[in-house]
Short mmCIF file of C-alpha atoms and ligand atoms in Angstrom, two decimals:
data_model
loop_
_atom_site.label_atom_id
_atom_site.label_comp_id
_atom_site.label_asym_id
_atom_site.label_seq_id
_atom_site.Cartn_x
_atom_site.Cartn_y
_atom_site.Cartn_z
CA UNK A 14 25.03 143.91 52.78
CA UNK A 15 27.02 144.55 56.40
CA UNK A 16 29.54 146.31 53.55
CA UNK A 17 28.94 150.12 52.12
CA UNK A 18 31.10 148.40 49.53
CA UNK A 19 29.62 145.52 46.12
CA UNK A 20 28.72 144.90 43.44
CA UNK A 21 25.15 144.44 42.37
CA UNK A 22 24.75 142.40 39.32
CA UNK A 23 21.71 142.03 36.96
CA UNK A 24 19.15 143.73 34.06
CA UNK A 25 20.14 147.60 35.10
CA UNK A 26 18.10 150.65 34.76
CA UNK A 27 17.66 153.43 35.16
CA UNK A 28 17.09 157.18 33.36
CA UNK A 29 19.71 157.84 30.99
CA UNK A 30 17.92 161.47 30.71
CA UNK A 31 14.38 163.16 31.28
CA UNK A 32 13.09 160.41 27.97
CA UNK A 33 15.77 157.32 27.93
CA UNK A 34 15.57 154.30 29.25
CA UNK A 35 19.45 152.41 30.32
CA UNK A 36 18.62 148.72 30.74
CA UNK A 37 21.27 146.64 30.58
CA UNK A 38 21.21 143.17 30.88
CA UNK A 39 23.43 140.93 33.12
CA UNK A 40 25.21 143.89 34.14
CA UNK A 41 27.36 145.34 37.47
CA UNK A 42 26.73 148.17 38.91
CA UNK A 43 29.21 149.56 41.43
CA UNK A 44 28.84 151.21 45.68
CA UNK A 45 31.19 152.23 47.09
CA UNK A 46 31.01 153.64 50.05
CA UNK A 47 27.27 154.30 49.37
CA UNK A 48 28.61 156.00 45.94
CA UNK A 49 27.79 155.11 42.54
CA UNK A 50 31.44 153.67 40.83
CA UNK A 51 29.17 153.18 37.20
CA UNK A 52 28.19 150.09 35.91
CA UNK A 53 29.94 147.56 33.46
CA UNK A 54 30.08 144.41 31.17
CA UNK A 55 30.68 141.58 34.68
CA UNK A 56 34.33 140.82 31.57
CA UNK A 57 34.94 144.72 32.27
CA UNK A 58 35.46 145.10 35.61
CA UNK A 59 37.76 147.37 36.85
CA UNK A 60 40.42 145.95 38.92
CA UNK A 61 39.72 147.85 41.83
CA UNK A 62 36.19 146.33 41.71
CA UNK A 63 37.82 142.75 41.47
CA UNK A 64 37.86 141.84 44.92
CA UNK A 65 33.86 143.32 45.52
CA UNK A 66 31.42 140.95 46.88
CA UNK A 67 29.06 140.69 44.63
CA UNK A 68 25.21 140.41 45.11
CA UNK A 69 23.69 137.90 42.35
CA UNK A 70 20.15 139.97 41.24
CA UNK A 71 18.92 137.12 39.28
CA UNK A 72 16.57 138.40 36.29
CA UNK A 73 15.35 141.00 38.91
CA UNK A 74 14.97 143.91 37.88
CA UNK A 75 17.57 146.72 39.13
CA UNK A 76 16.49 150.46 39.40
CA UNK A 77 17.02 153.48 41.59
CA UNK A 78 15.15 154.45 44.07
CA UNK A 79 12.21 156.94 44.66
CA UNK A 80 11.63 159.56 45.86
CA UNK A 81 8.61 160.83 47.48
CA UNK A 82 9.18 164.60 47.87
CA UNK A 83 6.01 165.29 48.65
CA UNK A 84 3.86 163.07 51.64
CA UNK A 85 1.74 163.90 55.66
CA UNK A 86 2.86 160.61 57.65
CA UNK A 87 0.00 161.82 60.07
CA UNK A 88 -2.71 161.64 57.45
CA UNK A 89 -1.18 158.05 56.39
CA UNK A 90 -3.76 157.07 59.35
CA UNK A 91 -6.51 158.46 57.83
CA UNK A 92 -5.31 157.28 54.21
CA UNK A 93 -8.46 156.03 52.06
CA UNK A 94 -10.93 157.33 54.32
CA UNK A 95 -13.01 160.21 53.53
CA UNK A 96 -12.35 160.75 49.99
CA UNK A 97 -15.32 162.68 49.83
CA UNK A 98 -14.58 166.75 49.61
CA UNK A 99 -12.36 169.31 48.63
CA UNK A 100 -9.23 170.91 49.13
CA UNK A 101 -10.40 173.52 52.34
CA UNK A 102 -13.65 171.40 54.04
CA UNK A 103 -11.27 168.30 52.94
CA UNK A 104 -8.51 169.94 55.81
CA UNK A 105 -11.45 171.57 58.61
CA UNK A 106 -13.47 167.53 58.46
CA UNK A 107 -11.21 165.14 58.59
CA UNK A 108 -7.19 166.57 58.74
CA UNK A 109 -6.88 169.21 61.05
CA UNK A 110 -8.80 166.61 64.33
CA UNK A 111 -6.17 164.32 63.29
CA UNK A 112 -3.90 165.83 62.75
CA UNK A 113 -4.51 167.90 66.41
CA UNK A 114 -3.87 163.43 67.93
CA UNK A 115 -0.33 163.39 67.82
CA UNK A 116 -0.64 166.28 70.50
CA UNK A 117 -0.21 162.73 72.36
CA UNK A 118 3.16 160.77 71.98
CA UNK A 119 0.90 157.84 72.67
CA UNK A 120 -1.05 158.08 69.58
CA UNK A 121 1.85 159.16 67.50
CA UNK A 122 4.19 156.65 68.25
CA UNK A 123 1.61 153.97 67.53
CA UNK A 124 0.14 156.22 64.36
CA UNK A 125 4.33 157.25 63.37
CA UNK A 126 5.23 153.32 63.67
CA UNK A 127 3.27 152.72 61.22
CA UNK A 128 4.04 154.99 58.43
CA UNK A 129 7.66 153.92 58.95
CA UNK A 130 6.85 150.80 59.01
CA UNK A 131 5.21 150.63 56.16
CA UNK A 132 8.11 153.14 54.51
CA UNK A 133 10.80 151.22 54.56
CA UNK A 134 9.37 148.24 52.90
CA UNK A 135 8.31 150.57 50.04
CA UNK A 136 10.04 151.75 47.09
CA UNK A 137 10.95 155.20 48.47
CA UNK A 138 14.12 155.18 49.79
CA UNK A 139 13.63 159.21 50.28
CA UNK A 140 11.04 161.37 51.40
CA UNK A 141 9.77 165.31 51.73
CA UNK A 142 7.60 164.42 55.09
CA UNK A 143 5.00 166.88 56.58
CA UNK A 144 4.34 166.82 60.46
CA UNK A 145 2.40 168.16 62.74
CA UNK A 146 3.25 171.38 64.42
CA UNK A 147 3.70 169.57 67.11
CA UNK A 148 7.96 169.06 68.42
CA UNK A 149 7.35 165.92 70.58
CA UNK A 150 5.56 164.13 68.06
CA UNK A 151 8.22 165.77 65.46
CA UNK A 152 10.43 164.12 67.10
CA UNK A 153 9.46 161.29 67.54
CA UNK A 154 9.00 160.82 63.99
CA UNK A 155 12.49 161.93 62.67
CA UNK A 156 13.42 159.34 65.32
CA UNK A 157 11.97 156.55 63.13
CA UNK A 158 12.50 157.87 60.30
CA UNK A 159 16.88 158.15 60.75
CA UNK A 160 15.69 153.93 62.37
CA UNK A 161 14.45 153.09 59.47
CA UNK A 162 17.81 153.84 56.96
CA UNK A 163 16.39 156.11 54.47
CA UNK A 164 16.56 159.49 54.16
CA UNK A 165 14.46 162.22 54.80
CA UNK A 166 13.57 165.82 55.67
CA UNK A 167 11.01 165.84 57.61
CA UNK A 168 8.30 169.50 59.06
CA UNK A 169 7.98 170.55 61.46
CA UNK A 170 4.17 172.45 60.62
CA UNK A 171 3.73 176.16 61.43
CA UNK A 172 0.43 176.96 61.59
CA UNK A 173 -1.28 180.72 63.37
CA UNK A 174 -4.71 180.90 61.64
CA UNK A 175 -7.82 179.87 60.36
CA UNK A 176 -7.35 176.25 62.06
CA UNK A 177 -9.39 174.17 64.88
CA UNK A 178 -8.12 175.66 68.15
CA UNK A 179 -5.98 172.13 69.21
CA UNK A 180 -4.46 172.64 66.17
CA UNK A 181 -3.12 176.49 65.73
CA UNK A 182 -0.23 178.10 67.87
CA UNK A 183 0.28 181.55 68.21
CA UNK A 184 2.31 183.21 65.17
CA UNK A 185 5.03 184.22 69.03
CA UNK A 186 5.16 180.62 69.89
CA UNK A 187 4.78 179.01 66.26
CA UNK A 188 7.64 181.10 65.32
CA UNK A 189 10.07 179.71 69.32
CA UNK A 190 8.60 175.97 69.20
CA UNK A 191 10.54 175.86 65.11
CA UNK A 192 14.28 177.53 66.65
CA UNK A 193 13.72 175.55 69.21
CA UNK A 194 13.52 172.14 67.43
CA UNK A 195 15.50 173.61 65.35
CA UNK A 196 19.11 173.61 67.86
CA UNK A 197 17.16 170.88 69.91
CA UNK A 198 17.95 168.74 66.46
CA UNK A 199 20.96 169.58 64.74
CA UNK A 200 23.39 166.70 63.83
CA UNK A 201 21.30 164.63 65.81
CA UNK A 202 20.81 162.58 62.85
CA UNK A 203 21.93 160.62 60.28
CA UNK A 204 20.06 160.69 57.68
CA UNK A 205 17.30 162.87 58.73
CA UNK A 206 17.16 166.73 58.54
CA UNK A 207 14.82 169.38 59.40
CA UNK A 208 12.32 171.62 56.25
CA UNK A 209 10.66 174.91 57.69
CA UNK A 210 7.06 173.31 57.02
CA UNK A 211 5.21 176.35 56.60
CA UNK A 212 1.70 174.82 56.25
CA UNK A 213 0.01 176.88 53.52
CA UNK A 214 -1.08 181.19 53.58
CA UNK A 215 -4.18 179.60 54.72
CA UNK A 216 -3.35 179.43 57.92
CA UNK A 217 0.29 180.52 58.23
CA UNK A 218 0.09 184.94 58.07
CA UNK A 219 2.45 187.35 56.90
CA UNK A 220 3.87 187.77 59.99
CA UNK A 221 5.11 184.52 61.11
CA UNK A 222 5.77 183.77 57.08
CA UNK A 223 8.15 187.10 57.75
CA UNK A 224 9.89 185.25 61.24
CA UNK A 225 10.37 182.06 58.67
CA UNK A 226 11.64 184.09 55.93
CA UNK A 227 14.13 185.11 58.89
CA UNK A 228 14.77 181.41 60.96
CA UNK A 229 15.44 179.39 56.73
CA UNK A 230 18.63 181.88 56.82
CA UNK A 231 19.20 182.16 59.92
CA UNK A 232 19.40 178.00 59.28
CA UNK A 233 20.07 177.48 56.63
CA UNK A 234 17.16 174.45 56.17
CA UNK A 235 15.27 173.62 53.17
CA UNK A 236 11.26 174.59 52.84
CA UNK A 237 8.02 173.07 51.99
CA UNK A 238 5.30 174.11 51.17
CA UNK A 239 2.00 174.23 48.95
CA UNK A 240 0.84 176.29 46.14
CA UNK A 241 -1.80 176.92 43.85
CA UNK A 242 -3.55 173.27 44.64
CA UNK A 243 -7.94 174.18 44.80
CA UNK A 244 -9.34 176.83 42.85
CA UNK A 245 -11.45 178.03 46.36
CA UNK A 246 -7.92 178.68 48.17
CA UNK A 247 -6.17 180.66 45.20
CA UNK A 248 -9.07 183.04 45.74
CA UNK A 249 -8.72 183.24 49.49
CA UNK A 250 -4.75 183.63 49.39
CA UNK A 251 -6.05 186.48 46.67
CA UNK A 252 -8.62 187.95 49.06
CA UNK A 253 -6.38 186.96 52.58
CA UNK A 254 -2.63 189.06 50.62
CA UNK A 255 -4.45 191.49 48.04
CA UNK A 256 -0.39 192.75 47.98
CA UNK A 257 0.19 189.53 46.01
CA UNK A 258 1.17 189.57 42.28
CA UNK A 259 0.10 185.60 42.30
CA UNK A 260 -0.05 183.26 45.38
CA UNK A 261 4.55 182.05 45.14
CA UNK A 262 4.88 185.77 45.64
CA UNK A 263 3.39 185.36 49.35
CA UNK A 264 6.09 183.09 49.66
CA UNK A 265 8.71 184.57 47.61
CA UNK A 266 8.72 188.22 49.33
CA UNK A 267 9.86 186.34 51.94
CA UNK A 268 12.45 184.22 50.51
CA UNK A 269 11.05 181.42 51.27
CA UNK A 270 11.17 180.14 47.71
CA UNK A 271 14.47 179.30 46.03
CA UNK A 272 15.83 175.52 44.75
CA UNK A 273 16.04 174.34 48.93
CA UNK A 274 12.10 174.90 48.60
CA UNK A 275 9.71 171.63 47.53
CA UNK A 276 6.00 174.16 46.50
CA UNK A 277 3.20 171.02 46.83
CA UNK A 278 1.13 170.93 44.32
CA UNK A 279 1.14 174.09 42.04
CA UNK A 280 -2.32 172.80 40.08
CA UNK A 281 -3.44 176.60 39.00
CA UNK A 282 -0.22 178.20 38.59
CA UNK A 283 -0.43 181.53 36.74
CA UNK A 284 2.79 182.59 33.57
CA UNK A 285 3.62 184.38 36.72
CA UNK A 286 4.00 182.05 39.50
CA UNK A 287 5.43 179.87 36.93
CA UNK A 288 8.68 182.53 35.82
CA UNK A 289 8.95 182.55 40.12
CA UNK A 290 8.85 179.15 40.49
CA UNK A 291 11.47 178.81 37.61
CA UNK A 292 13.76 182.31 38.34
CA UNK A 293 14.23 180.66 41.75
CA UNK A 294 14.48 177.21 40.63
CA UNK A 295 12.01 176.22 42.82
CA UNK A 296 10.62 172.17 42.97
CA UNK A 297 7.01 171.60 42.40
CA UNK A 298 5.97 168.09 43.88
CA UNK A 299 3.26 166.71 41.50
CA UNK A 300 0.56 164.58 43.10
CA UNK A 301 -0.86 163.44 40.90
CA UNK A 302 -3.58 161.28 42.88
CA UNK A 303 -4.32 163.34 45.27
CA UNK A 304 -5.41 166.23 42.44
CA UNK A 305 -8.04 163.66 41.28
CA UNK A 306 -9.53 161.91 44.85
CA UNK A 307 -9.54 166.26 46.47
CA UNK A 308 -10.97 166.02 42.42
CA UNK A 309 -8.42 169.75 42.55
CA UNK A 310 -7.88 169.59 39.33
CA UNK A 311 -5.64 168.15 36.01
CA UNK A 312 -2.00 169.37 36.89
CA UNK A 313 0.16 171.29 33.16
CA UNK A 314 2.97 168.17 34.12
CA UNK A 315 4.21 168.06 30.49
CA UNK A 316 3.93 172.40 30.83
CA UNK A 317 6.72 172.29 34.33
CA UNK A 318 8.43 170.02 32.14
CA UNK A 319 8.68 171.95 29.38
CA UNK A 320 9.63 175.33 31.07
CA UNK A 321 12.28 173.65 32.98
CA UNK A 322 10.54 173.54 36.90
CA UNK A 323 12.90 171.38 38.52
CA UNK A 324 9.43 168.46 39.11
CA UNK A 325 9.55 165.84 40.86
CA UNK A 326 6.68 163.48 41.77
CA UNK A 327 4.77 163.03 45.37
CA UNK A 328 1.86 161.37 46.82
CA UNK A 329 1.07 164.17 49.48
CA UNK A 330 -1.08 160.78 51.51
CA UNK A 331 -3.62 161.00 52.04
CA UNK A 332 -5.31 163.44 49.80
CA UNK A 333 -3.79 161.04 47.62
CA UNK A 334 -4.13 157.28 49.12
CA UNK A 335 -1.49 155.22 48.18
CA UNK A 336 2.01 156.20 49.55
CA UNK A 337 3.25 153.42 46.30
CA UNK A 338 5.52 155.83 44.18
CA UNK A 339 4.35 152.59 41.58
CA UNK A 340 0.54 154.21 41.80
CA UNK A 341 2.30 157.74 41.23
CA UNK A 342 4.35 156.80 38.65
CA UNK A 343 0.85 155.65 36.81
CA UNK A 344 -1.13 158.45 38.34
CA UNK A 345 1.03 160.73 36.57
CA UNK A 346 0.72 158.76 33.39
CA UNK A 347 -2.58 158.60 33.42
CA UNK A 348 -3.71 162.63 34.29
CA UNK A 349 -1.86 164.41 32.05
CA UNK A 350 -3.76 161.99 28.81
CA UNK A 351 -6.54 163.85 30.32
CA UNK A 352 -5.30 166.91 30.23
CA UNK A 353 -4.36 166.62 26.35
CA UNK A 354 -7.36 165.03 25.99
CA UNK A 355 -10.03 167.24 27.82
CA UNK A 356 -7.89 170.54 28.26
CA UNK A 357 -4.78 170.97 26.61
CA UNK A 358 -3.93 169.87 23.31
CA UNK A 359 -0.45 171.17 23.19
CA UNK A 360 1.45 168.93 25.81
CA UNK A 361 1.35 165.79 25.24
CA UNK A 362 1.44 163.11 28.04
CA UNK A 363 4.25 161.74 29.76
CA UNK A 364 5.44 158.81 28.69
CA UNK A 365 6.49 155.42 31.55
CA UNK A 366 10.35 156.79 30.75
CA UNK A 367 9.13 160.19 31.54
CA UNK A 368 7.29 158.70 35.76
CA UNK A 369 9.96 156.15 36.11
CA UNK A 370 12.92 160.71 35.11
CA UNK A 371 10.10 162.23 37.73
CA UNK A 372 10.49 159.49 40.72
CA UNK A 373 13.64 158.71 40.64
CA UNK A 374 15.94 161.53 39.42
CA UNK A 375 13.27 164.59 38.98
CA UNK A 376 13.51 164.35 43.00
CA UNK A 377 16.58 162.64 44.34
CA UNK A 378 18.21 165.97 42.42
CA UNK A 379 16.66 167.94 45.32
CA UNK A 380 19.20 165.96 48.02
CA UNK A 381 21.61 165.97 45.70
CA UNK A 382 22.96 163.74 42.87
CA UNK A 383 20.57 161.26 43.11
CA UNK A 384 18.19 158.89 40.73
CA UNK A 385 20.59 156.96 38.75
CA UNK A 386 23.54 154.37 38.46
CA UNK A 387 26.14 156.87 37.19
CA UNK A 388 29.02 157.45 38.67
CA UNK A 389 29.45 160.64 41.59
CA UNK A 390 25.74 159.41 42.26
CA UNK A 391 24.48 158.05 45.84
CA UNK A 392 24.23 154.58 45.97
CA UNK A 393 19.71 154.15 46.78
CA UNK A 394 18.43 150.80 44.46
CA UNK A 395 15.17 148.53 44.25
CA UNK A 396 15.99 145.15 43.03
CA UNK A 397 12.33 144.90 41.69
CA UNK A 398 11.35 140.76 41.29
CA UNK A 399 7.78 141.19 39.24
CA UNK A 400 7.56 137.48 38.14
CA UNK A 401 3.58 137.60 40.58
CA UNK A 402 2.63 139.37 36.99
CA UNK A 403 2.57 136.40 34.78
CA UNK A 404 2.77 136.58 31.53
CA UNK A 405 2.30 133.67 28.91
CA UNK A 406 5.41 135.47 26.37
CA UNK A 407 8.97 136.68 27.36
CA UNK A 408 8.08 140.07 27.72
CA UNK A 409 11.75 141.94 27.17
CA UNK A 410 13.94 143.83 30.22
CA UNK A 411 11.57 147.28 28.43
CA UNK A 412 8.82 145.84 29.05
CA UNK A 413 8.21 144.56 32.21
CA UNK A 414 9.63 147.87 33.38
CA UNK A 415 7.21 149.75 31.54
CA UNK A 416 4.72 147.14 33.77
CA UNK A 417 5.82 147.46 36.85
CA UNK A 418 5.40 152.05 36.06
CA UNK A 419 1.82 150.69 36.32
CA UNK A 420 1.68 147.21 37.95
CA UNK A 421 4.27 147.31 40.68
CA UNK A 422 2.06 148.84 43.25
CA UNK A 423 -0.11 145.25 42.79
CA UNK A 424 2.51 143.06 41.89
CA UNK A 425 6.41 143.78 42.45
CA UNK A 426 7.56 142.24 45.34
CA UNK A 427 10.85 144.03 46.65
CA UNK A 428 13.29 142.39 47.49
CA UNK A 429 16.08 144.22 48.95
CA UNK A 430 16.51 147.65 49.15
CA UNK A 431 19.55 150.06 49.23
CA UNK A 432 19.58 154.06 50.08
CA UNK A 433 22.60 155.47 49.96
CA UNK A 434 24.76 152.46 49.77
CA UNK A 435 22.81 151.09 52.95
CA UNK A 436 20.77 148.23 52.55
CA UNK A 437 16.83 148.26 54.55
CA UNK A 438 15.12 145.56 56.49
CA UNK A 439 12.43 145.28 54.73
CA UNK A 440 11.37 142.14 57.13
N1 GUN B 509 -2.17 172.06 51.88
C1 GUN B 509 -2.36 173.04 53.06
N2 GUN B 509 -2.41 172.12 53.72
C2 GUN B 509 -3.58 170.54 52.66
C3 GUN B 509 -2.71 169.50 53.64
O1 GUN B 509 -2.98 168.47 54.48
N3 GUN B 509 -2.22 168.67 52.28
C4 GUN B 509 -3.51 168.67 51.28
N4 GUN B 509 -3.14 167.81 49.84
N5 GUN B 509 -2.82 171.24 50.68
C5 GUN B 509 -2.65 171.12 51.84
FE1 FE B 510 -0.27 168.05 50.66
#
C-alpha cells in the first residue's frame, strides 16, 4: 500500500474502553491521510471513501498497533542471557559492560541493525527507547528507527555516578552533550524524537538532574527514567537523596515528572508517590516480565488503574528477555493474578481486554491520539493471521483475539502493519 488513504476490510477489533473490546466482522476501517476516519459496514461506507483502495484482510484479525513504552535498545544484544541477578548486581555484572561497547560505532551498527529489524517485524508500532550515554551511537539508533517507519522516542542516557569508568560522564559533559544532541537532531526526523533519559537516581547526581530539568524546559522534550523498581534501589535512593520525601520526589524537585514523562516499573511506589504520579500526570510503564525475571516484585497495576494513573506496558528488554508485546500482555495478566493470590485480594486481576487496552490505548496515549480505530486517531494497525493456532472447532472473533493475547508470540503471524497510515515492510 503506497497511499496513506485506504480501507482495511476485515475483522476489526479495538478497545472501546479500558474493559471492553469491540470486534466487528467484515467491516471497513478507513484511513485518510494517516488518520482513522472511522469504521463502517461496507454497505454504509460514506460516499467520500467509496473510491479509496480496499485491502481485503479476509478472515485475519485487524487490531490497533502495540506501544512498548519502555525498552532498552542496547540491551537487546544480551536478551535472555544473565538473568540470574537482581537489579543492581545485574546492571553492574551484565548491563553496564554491554552498554560500554556502544562507544564503538561498528558494534553499535551491528547491534542496532538487529534491534531495529526485529522491532520493525514485531507487533510494536511505537516505542519509548533507551539508548546509551554515547551520542554517536544514539544518533545511529535514531537513524535506524526512522528507517523502519515506526514512531519512537529515543534517549541518550545520562549517568554521572555509580558506574564503571567506561560508562560514566562528568556532570558538565553529560549536560553539554545532551544539549548538543538535542540541537543536532532537531527537525531531522519525521517519526523519531529525542527524549531526556536520566538513567535513574542512583546514576545521576542532583546537580545533573537540575541541569536536565532546565534542558527539559528549554527544549520542551519528554523524559523517561526508572522509579521504585527494586527494594535495594529504593533504600539506596533514600541514602542518596535524604531530602526527598519519596523516590519520585527526587525527580519531581527538578521538574522531571509530568504528562510528558514515563517512569518504568513503580513496583514499590508509596501512597505519597502514587499521589505524585497522579497529580503530575506521569506515565507508568508496567514491565511485568522484567519485574519477574529480575525478581523485582509484582507491580500493583490494578491499583494504578483504580487511582487513575496513566499506564502502558513495557518489555524492558533485557530485564525482560522478550521484545514481544504479545508476551507483555499475557505476562501482565499473569502477574496481576499472582499479586491477587499472594499479596492483595482487594486488587482484582487484569482481564485480557484490559491488557489489550494497556498495550494499545494506555501506552498509545503517550504519543497522542493513538491506539483505537476511532475518528481522529492515528491509523496504526496490525493484520494478524492466527490460523497457525489450530483449533478443532470454530472460535468466535473475540475468542481468537483473547488467544492471541496469550499465544500471539508463538502462533500469530503478522501479515501487514501500518503506522500512521504508512505500511511497514515486514520482510
Ligand atoms: N534501572 C536503571 N537502569 C536500568 C536498566 O537498564 N534496566 C532496568 N530494568 N532497570 C534499570
Ligand atoms: Fe528499564
